[in-house]
Amino acid sequence: MHTFEFMRPQNAAAAITTAAQAKTAQQGADVKFLAGGTTLIDLMKLEVETPSRLVDINRLPFDKIEEIPGGGLKIGATVRNSDLAHHPAVQRNYAVLSQAILSGASGQIRNMATTAGNLLQRTRCMYFRDTAMPCNKREPGTGCSAIIGSNRMLAILGTSEHCIATNPSDMCVALAALEATIHVQGPRGVRAVPIGDFHLLPGNTPNRETVLDPGDLITHVTLPPPVAGSKQVYLKLRDRASYEFALASAAVVISAAGGNVTRVRIALGGVGTKPWRSPEAEAALAGKPANVANFRKAAEAALRNAKPQTENGFKIELAKRCLTHALQTAANG
Ligand SMILES: Cc1cc2nc3c(=O)[nH]c(=O)nc-3n(C[C@H](O)[C@H](O)[C@H](O)COP(=O)(O)OP(=O)(O)OC[C@H]3O[C@@H](n4cnc5c(N)ncnc54)[C@H](O)[C@@H]3O)c2cc1C
Ligand code: SF4
């Protein structure tokens, strides 16, 4: 049986010093932070993760949501997903984030899950979660079982010959469309990472999923001031209406004047190896009349580089329809 030491530091510096002793902050880390535990404890039960030390961060003072003077929102790392989704400022100004969170998991899980934990949740690829199967993400160099196996749920954008795992988060797709910034405190000091740079493509090193190094603690996430008059929608398509991960999803934040799109931010979920912001779709719509024909053209642009696997070719058309419908719903909203 796997054993581990459990620690509950009283301040961030102590937590960082302990975690900085880990060999890596990525797959196989020997020291891990513990937040809500809904990803980590699951993976420890499966022996996919086997840390020798767990650093419980739940007592650190990162559980607040604060409006930033002058605009914007500061979201603490241990804010629970439920509290974030139901916060009045989020519902008022960042509706796409509230919708995305509430479309995920279940009420009980959202009550435990935290902002930082959600940013770092792991793929649901079945081979990653099964230690009897080869998986480059879990054990580099062993091969990818999904490319020749069951890949219906997996990614069509950002894949490599070494891994095609989908990033499963709904929250992160909304954060990508909102252009959030992730704030990290670590042995090298503090730094701010735009969400687009936070998650890594699998490339040759699918075991490395983010820019985090040993000891790096996410302290909070910030959102820029809301765009006045923008319409926001998160649309998630899945095999059943609740308690299911996305086959395809779209987060859109769109502004229009005189019938033309003046500003749009678009991100896709369920199809990418990371939360998938689409500059191609945004460029296709900028300045154009806000109508269904142009929404469809934007969707075509977003999926132009999609690479289907043996079982998930249907996701290309599904994602296009998802994005077209999300844009239409937002524009009519
Ligand atoms: C049955 C089930 C269904 C789900 N369905 C969905 C869904 O439909 N959509 C969706 O988006 N999600 C879904 N989830 C995932 C869920 O949202 C995540 O498990 C959750 O957000 C993780 O947060 P946590 O606080 O529990 O993380 P933990 O499990 O505590 O931690 C996750 C990882 O983050 C690290 N970590 C945590 N906090 C920090 C920090 N501050 N700094 C650095 N590292 C940190 C931990 O070390 C660990 O590696 C589902 C989960 C389950 C179990
Ligand atoms: S897709 Fe990635 S996570 Fe899934 S088996 Fe292949 S390497 Fe592992």
mmCIF file of C-alpha atoms and ligand atoms in Angstrom:
data_model
loop_
_atom_site.group_PDB
_atom_site.id
_atom_site.type_symbol
_atom_site.label_atom_id
_atom_site.label_comp_id
_atom_site.label_asym_id
_atom_site.label_seq_id
_atom_site.Cartn_x
_atom_site.Cartn_y
_atom_site.Cartn_z
ATOM 1 C CA MET A 1 0.000 0.000 0.000
ATOM 2 C CA HIS A 2 1.200 3.505 -0.853
ATOM 3 C CA THR A 3 1.982 5.673 2.201
ATOM 4 C CA PHE A 4 2.531 9.406 2.421
ATOM 5 C CA GLU A 5 3.222 12.149 4.924
ATOM 6 C CA PHE A 6 0.486 14.760 5.388
ATOM 7 C CA MET A 7 1.404 18.380 6.236
ATOM 8 C CA ARG A 8 -0.728 21.431 6.933
ATOM 9 C CA PRO A 9 1.510 24.554 6.752
ATOM 10 C CA GLN A 10 0.198 27.804 8.247
ATOM 11 C CA ASN A 11 1.643 30.100 5.585
ATOM 12 C CA ALA A 12 2.471 30.139 1.883
ATOM 13 C CA ALA A 13 6.248 30.386 2.422
ATOM 14 C CA ALA A 14 6.302 27.129 4.400
ATOM 15 C CA ALA A 15 4.156 25.384 1.777
ATOM 16 C CA ILE A 16 6.439 26.573 -1.039
ATOM 17 C CA THR A 17 9.645 25.569 0.792
ATOM 18 C CA THR A 18 8.322 22.043 1.273
ATOM 19 C CA ALA A 19 7.042 21.645 -2.284
ATOM 20 C CA ALA A 20 10.268 23.086 -3.728
ATOM 21 C CA GLN A 21 11.995 19.862 -2.589
ATOM 22 C CA ALA A 22 10.014 17.900 -5.199
ATOM 23 C CA LYS A 23 11.815 16.551 -8.268
ATOM 24 C CA THR A 24 9.096 17.985 -10.529
ATOM 25 C CA ALA A 25 5.793 19.837 -10.316
ATOM 26 C CA GLN A 26 4.446 17.677 -13.135
ATOM 27 C CA GLN A 27 3.344 14.034 -13.490
ATOM 28 C CA GLY A 28 4.964 11.851 -10.837
ATOM 29 C CA ALA A 29 5.770 14.693 -8.416
ATOM 30 C CA ASP A 30 6.887 13.349 -5.029
ATOM 31 C CA VAL A 31 5.471 16.372 -3.165
ATOM 32 C CA LYS A 32 2.012 17.702 -4.088
ATOM 33 C CA PHE A 33 -0.242 20.491 -2.904
ATOM 34 C CA LEU A 34 -3.687 19.302 -1.846
ATOM 35 C CA ALA A 35 -6.694 21.587 -2.410
ATOM 36 C CA GLY A 36 -10.204 20.087 -2.831
ATOM 37 C CA GLY A 37 -8.695 16.682 -3.599
ATOM 38 C CA THR A 38 -11.277 15.816 -6.283
ATOM 39 C CA THR A 39 -8.585 15.191 -8.895
ATOM 40 C CA LEU A 40 -5.573 14.289 -6.772
ATOM 41 C CA ILE A 41 -7.130 11.826 -4.324
ATOM 42 C CA ASP A 42 -8.876 10.070 -7.243
ATOM 43 C CA LEU A 43 -5.526 9.614 -8.990
ATOM 44 C CA MET A 44 -3.804 8.490 -5.791
ATOM 45 C CA LYS A 45 -6.430 5.758 -5.312
ATOM 46 C CA LEU A 46 -5.632 4.576 -8.851
ATOM 47 C CA GLU A 47 -1.875 4.849 -8.123
ATOM 48 C CA VAL A 48 -1.487 7.162 -11.121
ATOM 49 C CA GLU A 49 -0.103 9.708 -8.653
ATOM 50 C CA THR A 50 2.013 8.442 -5.733
ATOM 51 C CA PRO A 51 3.373 11.475 -3.825
ATOM 52 C CA SER A 52 5.328 10.806 -0.649
ATOM 53 C CA ARG A 53 4.253 14.165 0.836
ATOM 54 C CA LEU A 54 0.945 16.036 0.626
ATOM 55 C CA VAL A 55 0.925 19.741 1.517
ATOM 56 C CA ASP A 56 -2.628 20.780 2.453
ATOM 57 C CA ILE A 57 -3.126 24.406 1.335
ATOM 58 C CA ASN A 58 -6.709 24.789 2.521
ATOM 59 C CA ARG A 59 -5.763 26.942 5.527
ATOM 60 C CA LEU A 60 -3.832 29.475 3.476
ATOM 61 C CA PRO A 61 -5.605 32.843 3.026
ATOM 62 C CA PHE A 62 -6.549 32.350 -0.626
ATOM 63 C CA ASP A 63 -10.292 31.857 -0.311
ATOM 64 C CA LYS A 64 -11.564 35.351 -1.240
ATOM 65 C CA ILE A 65 -13.142 36.855 -4.343
ATOM 66 C CA GLU A 66 -12.420 40.591 -4.498
ATOM 67 C CA GLU A 67 -13.379 43.272 -6.992
ATOM 68 C CA ILE A 68 -10.236 45.145 -8.066
ATOM 69 C CA PRO A 69 -10.498 48.947 -7.699
ATOM 70 C CA GLY A 70 -10.775 50.352 -11.215
ATOM 71 C CA GLY A 71 -12.190 47.115 -12.590
ATOM 72 C CA GLY A 72 -11.424 43.421 -12.749
ATOM 73 C CA LEU A 73 -11.724 40.549 -10.318
ATOM 74 C CA LYS A 74 -9.239 38.747 -8.067
ATOM 75 C CA ILE A 75 -10.122 35.101 -7.401
ATOM 76 C CA GLY A 76 -8.224 33.257 -4.664
ATOM 77 C CA ALA A 77 -6.679 29.871 -5.476
ATOM 78 C CA THR A 78 -8.779 27.991 -2.914
ATOM 79 C CA VAL A 79 -12.101 29.651 -3.781
ATOM 80 C CA ARG A 80 -14.531 26.785 -4.324
ATOM 81 C CA ASN A 81 -15.980 26.428 -7.822
ATOM 82 C CA SER A 82 -19.543 26.778 -6.403
ATOM 83 C CA ASP A 83 -18.716 30.028 -4.619
ATOM 84 C CA LEU A 84 -17.138 31.423 -7.776
ATOM 85 C CA ALA A 85 -20.035 30.461 -10.042
ATOM 86 C CA HIS A 86 -22.611 32.008 -7.682
ATOM 87 C CA HIS A 87 -20.713 35.195 -6.810
ATOM 88 C CA PRO A 88 -22.789 38.282 -7.807
ATOM 89 C CA ALA A 89 -19.858 40.003 -9.552
ATOM 90 C CA VAL A 90 -19.186 36.881 -11.626
ATOM 91 C CA GLN A 91 -22.832 36.436 -12.557
ATOM 92 C CA ARG A 92 -23.117 40.142 -13.421
ATOM 93 C CA ASN A 93 -19.868 40.727 -15.337
ATOM 94 C CA TYR A 94 -18.395 37.335 -16.240
ATOM 95 C CA ALA A 95 -21.467 35.222 -16.953
ATOM 96 C CA VAL A 96 -19.533 32.897 -19.270
ATOM 97 C CA LEU A 97 -17.404 31.802 -16.292
ATOM 98 C CA SER A 98 -20.413 31.092 -14.111
ATOM 99 C CA GLN A 99 -22.109 29.122 -16.913
ATOM 100 C CA ALA A 100 -18.951 27.109 -17.629
ATOM 101 C CA ILE A 101 -18.416 26.108 -14.008
ATOM 102 C CA LEU A 102 -22.070 25.177 -13.469
ATOM 103 C CA SER A 103 -21.992 22.963 -16.586
ATOM 104 C CA GLY A 104 -19.270 20.802 -15.019
ATOM 105 C CA ALA A 105 -19.153 17.927 -12.528
ATOM 106 C CA SER A 106 -21.870 17.862 -9.825
ATOM 107 C CA GLY A 107 -22.967 20.173 -7.011
ATOM 108 C CA GLN A 108 -21.011 18.154 -4.444
ATOM 109 C CA ILE A 109 -17.807 18.161 -6.495
ATOM 110 C CA ARG A 110 -18.097 21.894 -7.247
ATOM 111 C CA ASN A 111 -18.439 22.525 -3.493
ATOM 112 C CA MET A 112 -15.004 20.913 -2.964
ATOM 113 C CA ALA A 113 -13.183 21.816 -6.189
ATOM 114 C CA THR A 114 -11.017 24.952 -6.143
ATOM 115 C CA THR A 115 -9.934 27.524 -8.721
ATOM 116 C CA ALA A 116 -6.298 26.339 -8.794
ATOM 117 C CA GLY A 117 -7.244 22.659 -8.669
ATOM 118 C CA ASN A 118 -9.519 23.135 -11.660
ATOM 119 C CA LEU A 119 -6.686 24.824 -13.597
ATOM 120 C CA LEU A 120 -4.561 21.735 -12.912
ATOM 121 C CA GLN A 121 -7.110 18.969 -13.341
ATOM 122 C CA ARG A 122 -5.867 16.027 -15.387
ATOM 123 C CA THR A 123 -7.113 14.421 -18.560
ATOM 124 C CA ARG A 124 -9.852 11.807 -18.403
ATOM 125 C CA CYS A 125 -8.095 9.645 -21.051
ATOM 126 C CA MET A 126 -8.898 6.118 -19.831
ATOM 127 C CA TYR A 127 -5.373 4.826 -20.494
ATOM 128 C CA PHE A 128 -3.829 7.580 -18.377
ATOM 129 C CA ARG A 129 -5.971 6.373 -15.471
ATOM 130 C CA ASP A 130 -5.115 2.670 -15.980
ATOM 131 C CA THR A 131 -1.606 1.793 -14.794
ATOM 132 C CA ALA A 132 -1.734 -1.510 -16.713
ATOM 133 C CA MET A 133 -1.704 0.361 -20.040
ATOM 134 C CA PRO A 134 1.134 2.185 -21.838
ATOM 135 C CA CYS A 135 0.774 5.978 -21.611
ATOM 136 C CA ASN A 136 3.415 8.587 -22.461
ATOM 137 C CA LYS A 137 1.810 11.142 -20.182
ATOM 138 C CA ARG A 138 1.952 8.877 -17.119
ATOM 139 C CA GLU A 139 5.190 7.066 -18.019
ATOM 140 C CA PRO A 140 7.227 8.850 -20.707
ATOM 141 C CA GLY A 141 8.467 6.603 -23.505
ATOM 142 C CA THR A 142 5.950 3.789 -23.032
ATOM 143 C CA GLY A 143 3.727 4.773 -25.974
ATOM 144 C CA CYS A 144 0.223 6.117 -26.453
ATOM 145 C CA SER A 145 -2.527 3.515 -26.169
ATOM 146 C CA ALA A 146 -5.221 5.953 -27.298
ATOM 147 C CA ILE A 147 -3.877 6.654 -30.792
ATOM 148 C CA ILE A 148 -4.560 3.046 -31.777
ATOM 149 C CA GLY A 149 -7.270 2.491 -29.174
ATOM 150 C CA SER A 150 -10.357 4.153 -27.796
ATOM 151 C CA ASN A 151 -10.118 7.871 -28.622
ATOM 152 C CA ARG A 152 -13.707 9.047 -29.109
ATOM 153 C CA MET A 153 -13.451 11.582 -26.254
ATOM 154 C CA LEU A 154 -9.945 12.777 -27.107
ATOM 155 C CA ALA A 155 -8.489 15.842 -28.801
ATOM 156 C CA ILE A 156 -8.438 16.980 -32.425
ATOM 157 C CA LEU A 157 -6.475 20.224 -31.905
ATOM 158 C CA GLY A 158 -2.955 20.574 -30.514
ATOM 159 C CA THR A 159 -2.211 16.834 -30.543
ATOM 160 C CA SER A 160 1.180 15.222 -31.148
ATOM 161 C CA GLU A 161 2.285 11.723 -32.124
ATOM 162 C CA HIS A 162 3.003 11.176 -28.418
ATOM 163 C CA CYS A 163 -0.329 12.212 -26.860
ATOM 164 C CA ILE A 164 -3.839 13.187 -27.947
ATOM 165 C CA ALA A 165 -5.379 13.697 -24.503
ATOM 166 C CA THR A 166 -8.076 16.353 -24.101
ATOM 167 C CA ASN A 167 -7.897 19.021 -21.432
ATOM 168 C CA PRO A 168 -11.202 18.340 -19.656
ATOM 169 C CA SER A 169 -11.813 21.653 -17.875
ATOM 170 C CA ASP A 170 -14.882 23.807 -18.547
ATOM 171 C CA MET A 171 -13.757 26.630 -16.256
ATOM 172 C CA CYS A 172 -10.463 27.084 -18.142
ATOM 173 C CA VAL A 173 -12.259 27.527 -21.470
ATOM 174 C CA ALA A 174 -14.171 30.484 -20.035
ATOM 175 C CA LEU A 175 -10.975 31.838 -18.446
ATOM 176 C CA ALA A 176 -9.296 31.673 -21.877
ATOM 177 C CA ALA A 177 -12.106 33.695 -23.491
ATOM 178 C CA LEU A 178 -11.924 36.186 -20.604
ATOM 179 C CA GLU A 179 -8.122 36.493 -20.921
ATOM 180 C CA ALA A 180 -7.431 35.606 -17.304
ATOM 181 C CA THR A 181 -4.002 35.797 -15.674
ATOM 182 C CA ILE A 182 -2.649 33.112 -13.316
ATOM 183 C CA HIS A 183 -0.587 34.422 -10.383
ATOM 184 C CA VAL A 184 2.139 32.157 -9.043
ATOM 185 C CA GLN A 185 4.380 32.431 -5.986
ATOM 186 C CA GLY A 186 7.404 30.147 -5.910
ATOM 187 C CA PRO A 187 11.050 29.776 -4.937
ATOM 188 C CA ARG A 188 11.932 32.331 -7.672
ATOM 189 C CA GLY A 189 9.434 34.924 -6.385
ATOM 190 C CA VAL A 190 6.087 35.915 -7.839
ATOM 191 C CA ARG A 191 5.058 35.941 -11.479
ATOM 192 C CA ALA A 192 1.931 36.428 -13.571
ATOM 193 C CA VAL A 193 1.214 34.044 -16.436
ATOM 194 C CA PRO A 194 -1.453 34.744 -19.083
ATOM 195 C CA ILE A 195 -3.765 31.731 -19.290
ATOM 196 C CA GLY A 196 -2.792 31.162 -22.925
ATOM 197 C CA ASP A 197 0.799 30.503 -21.800
ATOM 198 C CA PHE A 198 -0.027 28.485 -18.681
ATOM 199 C CA HIS A 199 -0.917 25.094 -20.222
ATOM 200 C CA LEU A 200 1.572 23.410 -22.567
ATOM 201 C CA LEU A 201 0.964 21.449 -25.752
ATOM 202 C CA PRO A 202 1.950 17.761 -25.409
ATOM 203 C CA GLY A 203 4.710 17.761 -28.065
ATOM 204 C CA ASN A 204 7.463 15.309 -27.027
ATOM 205 C CA THR A 205 6.756 15.776 -23.312
ATOM 206 C CA PRO A 206 3.071 15.128 -22.568
ATOM 207 C CA ASN A 207 4.003 14.465 -18.926
ATOM 208 C CA ARG A 208 4.690 18.213 -18.634
ATOM 209 C CA GLU A 209 1.318 19.980 -18.727
ATOM 210 C CA THR A 210 1.949 23.484 -17.363
ATOM 211 C CA VAL A 211 4.761 25.988 -16.816
ATOM 212 C CA LEU A 212 4.831 25.232 -13.068
ATOM 213 C CA ASP A 213 8.116 24.216 -11.402
ATOM 214 C CA PRO A 214 8.629 22.572 -7.987
ATOM 215 C CA GLY A 215 7.353 24.829 -5.211
ATOM 216 C CA ASP A 216 5.232 27.001 -7.530
ATOM 217 C CA LEU A 217 1.979 27.756 -5.740
ATOM 218 C CA ILE A 218 -0.935 29.358 -7.576
ATOM 219 C CA THR A 219 -2.135 32.124 -5.251
ATOM 220 C CA HIS A 220 -4.905 33.698 -7.318
ATOM 221 C CA VAL A 221 -6.345 34.386 -10.756
ATOM 222 C CA THR A 222 -7.259 37.837 -12.061
ATOM 223 C CA LEU A 223 -9.789 38.828 -14.698
ATOM 224 C CA PRO A 224 -9.485 42.090 -16.636
ATOM 225 C CA PRO A 225 -12.281 44.665 -16.322
ATOM 226 C CA PRO A 226 -15.451 43.447 -18.022
ATOM 227 C CA VAL A 227 -16.126 44.725 -21.540
ATOM 228 C CA ALA A 228 -19.191 46.959 -21.278
ATOM 229 C CA GLY A 229 -22.115 45.723 -23.324
ATOM 230 C CA SER A 230 -20.490 42.398 -24.278
ATOM 231 C CA LYS A 231 -22.653 39.278 -24.529
ATOM 232 C CA GLN A 232 -21.295 36.049 -23.094
ATOM 233 C CA VAL A 233 -22.258 32.405 -23.594
ATOM 234 C CA TYR A 234 -20.804 29.021 -22.652
ATOM 235 C CA LEU A 235 -22.299 26.126 -24.590
ATOM 236 C CA LYS A 236 -21.322 22.558 -23.736
ATOM 237 C CA LEU A 237 -22.273 19.499 -25.823
ATOM 238 C CA ARG A 238 -21.917 16.089 -24.146
ATOM 239 C CA ASP A 239 -23.304 12.567 -24.062
ATOM 240 C CA ARG A 240 -25.771 13.327 -21.255
ATOM 241 C CA ALA A 241 -27.167 16.499 -19.747
ATOM 242 C CA SER A 242 -25.215 16.536 -16.478
ATOM 243 C CA TYR A 243 -22.206 15.034 -14.719
ATOM 244 C CA GLU A 244 -20.363 14.527 -17.999
ATOM 245 C CA PHE A 245 -17.304 16.014 -19.688
ATOM 246 C CA ALA A 246 -17.582 17.987 -22.955
ATOM 247 C CA LEU A 247 -17.383 16.415 -26.393
ATOM 248 C CA ALA A 248 -17.218 20.000 -27.619
ATOM 249 C CA SER A 249 -17.822 23.323 -25.916
ATOM 250 C CA ALA A 250 -17.500 27.005 -26.765
ATOM 251 C CA ALA A 251 -17.009 30.124 -24.663
ATOM 252 C CA VAL A 252 -17.743 33.400 -26.449
ATOM 253 C CA VAL A 253 -17.566 37.033 -25.397
ATOM 254 C CA ILE A 254 -18.855 39.244 -28.200
ATOM 255 C CA SER A 255 -19.622 42.935 -28.693
ATOM 256 C CA ALA A 256 -21.391 44.410 -31.712
ATOM 257 C CA ALA A 257 -22.356 47.904 -32.898
ATOM 258 C CA GLY A 258 -24.557 48.741 -35.858
ATOM 259 C CA GLY A 259 -24.892 45.030 -36.608
ATOM 260 C CA ASN A 260 -21.106 44.496 -36.921
ATOM 261 C CA VAL A 261 -18.804 42.616 -34.558
ATOM 262 C CA THR A 262 -16.532 45.118 -32.782
ATOM 263 C CA ARG A 263 -14.762 42.688 -30.457
ATOM 264 C CA VAL A 264 -14.918 38.937 -29.948
ATOM 265 C CA ARG A 265 -13.065 36.389 -27.855
ATOM 266 C CA ILE A 266 -13.533 32.694 -28.579
ATOM 267 C CA ALA A 267 -12.301 29.542 -26.834
ATOM 268 C CA LEU A 268 -13.179 25.889 -27.345
ATOM 269 C CA GLY A 269 -13.307 22.972 -24.918
ATOM 270 C CA GLY A 270 -13.466 19.187 -25.342
ATOM 271 C CA VAL A 271 -11.445 19.338 -28.562
ATOM 272 C CA GLY A 272 -7.998 20.657 -27.582
ATOM 273 C CA THR A 273 -5.033 19.300 -25.662
ATOM 274 C CA LYS A 274 -5.235 22.603 -23.744
ATOM 275 C CA PRO A 275 -8.077 25.108 -23.277
ATOM 276 C CA TRP A 276 -8.286 26.240 -26.903
ATOM 277 C CA ARG A 277 -8.401 29.966 -27.640
ATOM 278 C CA SER A 278 -9.031 30.526 -31.353
ATOM 279 C CA PRO A 279 -7.405 33.670 -32.788
ATOM 280 C CA GLU A 280 -8.340 32.324 -36.247
ATOM 281 C CA ALA A 281 -12.058 32.418 -35.450
ATOM 282 C CA GLU A 282 -11.734 35.841 -33.806
ATOM 283 C CA ALA A 283 -9.938 37.262 -36.886
ATOM 284 C CA ALA A 284 -12.565 35.773 -39.201
ATOM 285 C CA LEU A 285 -15.312 37.688 -37.368
ATOM 286 C CA ALA A 286 -13.643 41.010 -36.547
ATOM 287 C CA GLY A 287 -15.530 43.895 -38.154
ATOM 288 C CA LYS A 288 -17.929 41.562 -39.994
ATOM 289 C CA PRO A 289 -21.742 41.608 -39.836
ATOM 290 C CA ALA A 290 -22.914 39.549 -36.852
ATOM 291 C CA ASN A 291 -24.897 36.932 -38.771
ATOM 292 C CA VAL A 292 -25.084 33.145 -38.972
ATOM 293 C CA ALA A 293 -23.115 32.915 -42.215
ATOM 294 C CA ASN A 294 -20.168 34.720 -40.637
ATOM 295 C CA PHE A 295 -20.461 32.744 -37.390
ATOM 296 C CA ARG A 296 -20.180 29.566 -39.449
ATOM 297 C CA LYS A 297 -17.128 30.953 -41.279
ATOM 298 C CA ALA A 298 -15.516 31.669 -37.911
ATOM 299 C CA ALA A 299 -16.234 28.083 -36.833
ATOM 300 C CA GLU A 300 -14.675 26.766 -40.068
ATOM 301 C CA ALA A 301 -11.569 28.837 -39.297
ATOM 302 C CA ALA A 302 -11.394 27.524 -35.719
ATOM 303 C CA LEU A 303 -11.401 23.887 -36.845
ATOM 304 C CA ARG A 304 -9.278 24.295 -39.992
ATOM 305 C CA ASN A 305 -6.254 22.579 -38.444
ATOM 306 C CA ALA A 306 -8.203 19.833 -36.690
ATOM 307 C CA LYS A 307 -6.658 16.376 -36.908
ATOM 308 C CA PRO A 308 -9.161 13.591 -36.215
ATOM 309 C CA GLN A 309 -8.232 10.198 -34.798
ATOM 310 C CA THR A 310 -9.933 6.891 -35.639
ATOM 311 C CA GLU A 311 -13.063 7.494 -33.509
ATOM 312 C CA ASN A 312 -13.438 11.241 -33.047
ATOM 313 C CA GLY A 313 -13.838 12.713 -36.537
ATOM 314 C CA PHE A 314 -17.426 13.611 -35.627
ATOM 315 C CA LYS A 315 -16.045 16.255 -33.233
ATOM 316 C CA ILE A 316 -15.031 18.519 -36.115
ATOM 317 C CA GLU A 317 -18.590 19.165 -37.264
ATOM 318 C CA LEU A 318 -19.896 19.033 -33.681
ATOM 319 C CA ALA A 319 -17.458 21.746 -32.571
ATOM 320 C CA LYS A 320 -18.322 23.908 -35.583
ATOM 321 C CA ARG A 321 -22.029 23.693 -34.789
ATOM 322 C CA CYS A 322 -21.352 24.294 -31.110
ATOM 323 C CA LEU A 323 -19.409 27.485 -31.805
ATOM 324 C CA THR A 324 -21.864 28.737 -34.459
ATOM 325 C CA HIS A 325 -24.773 28.228 -32.071
ATOM 326 C CA ALA A 326 -22.957 29.832 -29.131
ATOM 327 C CA LEU A 327 -22.184 32.933 -31.231
ATOM 328 C CA GLN A 328 -25.769 33.094 -32.464
ATOM 329 C CA THR A 329 -27.165 32.748 -28.938
ATOM 330 C CA ALA A 330 -24.823 35.439 -27.595
ATOM 331 C CA ALA A 331 -25.550 37.845 -30.458
ATOM 332 C CA ASN A 332 -29.299 37.426 -29.982
ATOM 333 C CA GLY A 333 -29.060 37.607 -26.179
HETATM 334 C C1 LIG B 1 -16.698 12.665 -11.226
HETATM 335 C C2 LIG B 1 -16.096 13.959 -11.651
HETATM 336 C C3 LIG B 1 -16.690 14.689 -12.676
HETATM 337 C C4 LIG B 1 -16.119 15.908 -13.080
HETATM 338 N N1 LIG B 1 -16.690 16.605 -14.106
HETATM 339 C C5 LIG B 1 -16.120 17.768 -14.541
HETATM 340 C C6 LIG B 1 -16.643 18.506 -15.632
HETATM 341 O O1 LIG B 1 -17.670 18.139 -16.219
HETATM 342 N N2 LIG B 1 -16.014 19.652 -16.004
HETATM 343 C C7 LIG B 1 -14.893 20.105 -15.362
HETATM 344 O O2 LIG B 1 -14.354 21.144 -15.739
HETATM 345 N N3 LIG B 1 -14.353 19.418 -14.342
HETATM 346 C C8 LIG B 1 -14.948 18.267 -13.925
HETATM 347 N N4 LIG B 1 -14.381 17.564 -12.899
HETATM 348 C C9 LIG B 1 -13.070 17.966 -12.410
HETATM 349 C C10 LIG B 1 -13.106 18.896 -11.235
HETATM 350 O O3 LIG B 1 -13.537 20.173 -11.674
HETATM 351 C C11 LIG B 1 -11.679 18.942 -10.691
HETATM 352 O O4 LIG B 1 -11.428 17.685 -10.106
HETATM 353 C C12 LIG B 1 -11.467 20.027 -9.691
HETATM 354 O O5 LIG B 1 -11.676 21.291 -10.261
HETATM 355 C C13 LIG B 1 -10.067 19.962 -9.099
HETATM 356 O O6 LIG B 1 -9.975 20.889 -8.046
HETATM 357 P P1 LIG B 1 -9.461 20.419 -6.580
HETATM 358 O O7 LIG B 1 -9.401 21.638 -5.755
HETATM 359 O O8 LIG B 1 -10.319 19.306 -6.064
HETATM 360 O O9 LIG B 1 -8.017 19.915 -6.978
HETATM 361 P P2 LIG B 1 -7.020 18.896 -6.233
HETATM 362 O O10 LIG B 1 -7.430 17.499 -6.570
HETATM 363 O O11 LIG B 1 -6.856 19.232 -4.806
HETATM 364 O O12 LIG B 1 -5.677 19.271 -6.990
HETATM 365 C C14 LIG B 1 -5.523 19.083 -8.380
HETATM 366 C C15 LIG B 1 -4.078 19.380 -8.752
HETATM 367 O O13 LIG B 1 -3.802 20.767 -8.551
HETATM 368 C C16 LIG B 1 -2.685 20.946 -7.681
HETATM 369 N N5 LIG B 1 -2.967 22.173 -6.951
HETATM 370 C C17 LIG B 1 -4.113 22.481 -6.284
HETATM 371 N N6 LIG B 1 -4.063 23.736 -5.822
HETATM 372 C C18 LIG B 1 -2.868 24.249 -6.195
HETATM 373 C C19 LIG B 1 -2.241 25.528 -6.045
HETATM 374 N N7 LIG B 1 -2.826 26.541 -5.393
HETATM 375 N N8 LIG B 1 -1.019 25.719 -6.594
HETATM 376 C C20 LIG B 1 -0.399 24.735 -7.275
HETATM 377 N N9 LIG B 1 -0.946 23.500 -7.437
HETATM 378 C C21 LIG B 1 -2.162 23.263 -6.920
HETATM 379 C C22 LIG B 1 -2.629 19.683 -6.855
HETATM 380 O O14 LIG B 1 -1.335 19.416 -6.380
HETATM 381 C C23 LIG B 1 -3.077 18.641 -7.875
HETATM 382 O O15 LIG B 1 -1.995 18.264 -8.684
HETATM 383 C C24 LIG B 1 -14.951 16.376 -12.442
HETATM 384 C C25 LIG B 1 -14.382 15.651 -11.391
HETATM 385 C C26 LIG B 1 -14.923 14.450 -10.998
HETATM 386 C C27 LIG B 1 -14.285 13.688 -9.877
HETATM 387 S S1 SF4 B 2 -3.594 10.200 -25.214
HETATM 388 FE FE1 SF4 B 2 -2.008 10.889 -23.796
HETATM 389 S S2 SF4 B 2 -2.914 10.374 -21.811
HETATM 390 FE FE2 SF4 B 2 -3.999 9.111 -23.323
HETATM 391 S S3 SF4 B 2 -2.810 7.170 -23.545
HETATM 392 FE FE3 SF4 B 2 -2.016 8.590 -25.056
HETATM 393 S S4 SF4 B 2 -0.255 9.503 -23.990
HETATM 394 FE FE4 SF4 B 2 -1.571 8.665 -22.410
#
